[in-house]
Amino acid sequence: MSQLNIKPVTGNIGAEIEDIDLSAGVDGTARDDLVQALWAHQVLFFHDQEIDIERQKQITKIFGPLQRLPYVEPISDEPFVIGVHKKATDRKVAVFGGNWHSDFSFLEHPPAGSLLSAVEVPEVGGDTVWSNQITAYETLPDDLKAVVDGRDAIHVGKPHGVKFAPKGNQRSTVKMVRGDPEADRETFHPAVRAHPETGRKALFVNPVYTSRLDGMSEAESAPILDRLFWHATRPEFSCRHRWRAGDLVVWDNRTTLHFAVNDYDGFDRLLYRTTFSDDQPPHS
Ligand code: SIN
């Protein structure tokens, strides 16, 4: 029985953890409870936390070893920390994570999950939205289930490569590598993956990195992927977070999609981001 005060925020995904002070460190039982709560609710929200980067790294390690992300510049002297920053003067630019995705799904070992802590938030806008991919899989129409069950999907580092390079001025708020042919390499992952801790099956495709389905060309895959993406991001599978300074959020990257809403030109927004690994490729 968990000792945590857990308040679900929707009928499908996300829970607030109340009455916990993460700045003081977390002991053995509470650590296990937090891990179980994450697997159960997929996204956890903590408010009014006074934590520095060192503490955030320690909290991250409750869920798995720190993972360094490629293609994205970390903050100085902190290889495991990204500053997700948009300045008030950054107008009409792409934000980091601005479309539905599972983090770095094109890697052989995609991250198990991530944490964001809010340092500076806009007066309005700048929310983050997550969607539950276990529910997405469980409610998939039968014809789509027949396509994805037992099949791999192919993932490519599109924003960082050559073949799918975004057109036009793609000035982003976070410094990242663009135009690296190595990022065009195809990585095969099961389109339906089993969670390594719970065994629950989740749909594992996303519009940012999934290029096609195994055994099909990109053109053949496109209409099927469009239907999968539409279903995967249905509003009733999602929760939306309105940030306050001092919030800390952790999510399971294996069973969720997420994106940052880019609707706050003229305001500063700074979140620190850490990532944890499960040291294994996705499996079905
Ligand atoms: C991300 O990690 O994809 C960015 C999320 C956010 O800035 O809200």
mmCIF file of N, CA, C and O and ligand atoms in Angstrom, residues 84 96-97 101 103 116 128 243 251 258 260 269 271 273, ligand 1:
data_model
loop_
_atom_site.group_PDB
_atom_site.id
_atom_site.type_symbol
_atom_site.label_atom_id
_atom_site.label_comp_id
_atom_site.label_asym_id
_atom_site.label_seq_id
_atom_site.Cartn_x
_atom_site.Cartn_y
_atom_site.Cartn_z
ATOM 1 N N VAL A 84 15.606 23.758 -21.409
ATOM 2 C CA VAL A 84 14.565 23.980 -22.417
ATOM 3 C C VAL A 84 14.131 25.434 -22.252
ATOM 4 O O VAL A 84 13.357 25.773 -21.355
ATOM 5 N N PHE A 96 11.536 23.351 -28.688
ATOM 6 C CA PHE A 96 11.983 21.975 -28.464
ATOM 7 C C PHE A 96 10.764 21.137 -28.084
ATOM 8 O O PHE A 96 10.027 21.489 -27.169
ATOM 9 N N GLY A 97 10.533 20.035 -28.811
ATOM 10 C CA GLY A 97 9.423 19.134 -28.461
ATOM 11 C C GLY A 97 8.058 19.684 -28.804
ATOM 12 O O GLY A 97 7.071 19.353 -28.151
ATOM 13 N N HIS A 101 5.445 13.481 -29.702
ATOM 14 C CA HIS A 101 6.552 12.541 -29.861
ATOM 15 C C HIS A 101 6.772 11.737 -28.590
ATOM 16 O O HIS A 101 6.303 12.094 -27.507
ATOM 17 N N ASP A 103 10.225 10.643 -26.657
ATOM 18 C CA ASP A 103 11.582 11.186 -26.746
ATOM 19 C C ASP A 103 12.550 10.229 -27.443
ATOM 20 O O ASP A 103 12.674 9.068 -27.047
ATOM 21 N N LEU A 116 11.075 17.270 -15.978
ATOM 22 C CA LEU A 116 11.195 18.698 -16.264
ATOM 23 C C LEU A 116 10.914 19.451 -14.974
ATOM 24 O O LEU A 116 9.917 19.152 -14.286
ATOM 25 N N THR A 128 2.289 21.787 -21.295
ATOM 26 C CA THR A 128 2.758 20.532 -21.900
ATOM 27 C C THR A 128 1.598 19.530 -21.837
ATOM 28 O O THR A 128 0.841 19.515 -20.861
ATOM 29 N N TRP A 243 1.981 25.061 -16.231
ATOM 30 C CA TRP A 243 3.174 25.124 -15.381
ATOM 31 C C TRP A 243 3.128 26.275 -14.383
ATOM 32 O O TRP A 243 2.688 27.377 -14.719
ATOM 33 N N TRP A 251 7.777 11.714 -16.473
ATOM 34 C CA TRP A 251 6.899 10.883 -17.288
ATOM 35 C C TRP A 251 7.616 9.639 -17.788
ATOM 36 O O TRP A 251 8.839 9.590 -17.872
ATOM 37 N N HIS A 258 4.086 13.121 -25.912
ATOM 38 C CA HIS A 258 3.893 14.444 -25.317
ATOM 39 C C HIS A 258 4.302 15.522 -26.312
ATOM 40 O O HIS A 258 4.979 15.240 -27.309
ATOM 41 N N ALA A 260 5.084 20.172 -26.355
ATOM 42 C CA ALA A 260 5.064 21.482 -25.687
ATOM 43 C C ALA A 260 4.242 22.438 -26.550
ATOM 44 O O ALA A 260 4.492 22.546 -27.748
ATOM 45 N N ARG A 269 10.406 31.292 -20.872
ATOM 46 C CA ARG A 269 10.060 29.969 -20.293
ATOM 47 C C ARG A 269 11.349 29.175 -20.183
ATOM 48 O O ARG A 269 12.074 28.995 -21.170
ATOM 49 N N LEU A 271 12.805 25.545 -18.432
ATOM 50 C CA LEU A 271 12.638 24.303 -17.681
ATOM 51 C C LEU A 271 13.948 23.525 -17.775
ATOM 52 O O LEU A 271 14.581 23.530 -18.830
ATOM 53 N N ARG A 273 15.719 19.873 -17.867
ATOM 54 C CA ARG A 273 15.254 18.561 -18.300
ATOM 55 C C ARG A 273 16.335 17.522 -18.066
ATOM 56 O O ARG A 273 17.482 17.672 -18.508
HETATM 57 C C1 SIN B 1 10.084 18.075 -24.350
HETATM 58 O O1 SIN B 1 10.778 17.528 -23.532
HETATM 59 O O2 SIN B 1 9.686 17.503 -25.339
HETATM 60 C C2 SIN B 1 9.702 19.522 -24.106
HETATM 61 C C3 SIN B 1 8.533 19.613 -23.222
HETATM 62 C C4 SIN B 1 8.216 21.024 -22.825
HETATM 63 O O3 SIN B 1 9.026 21.931 -23.052
HETATM 64 O O4 SIN B 1 7.144 21.250 -22.293
#
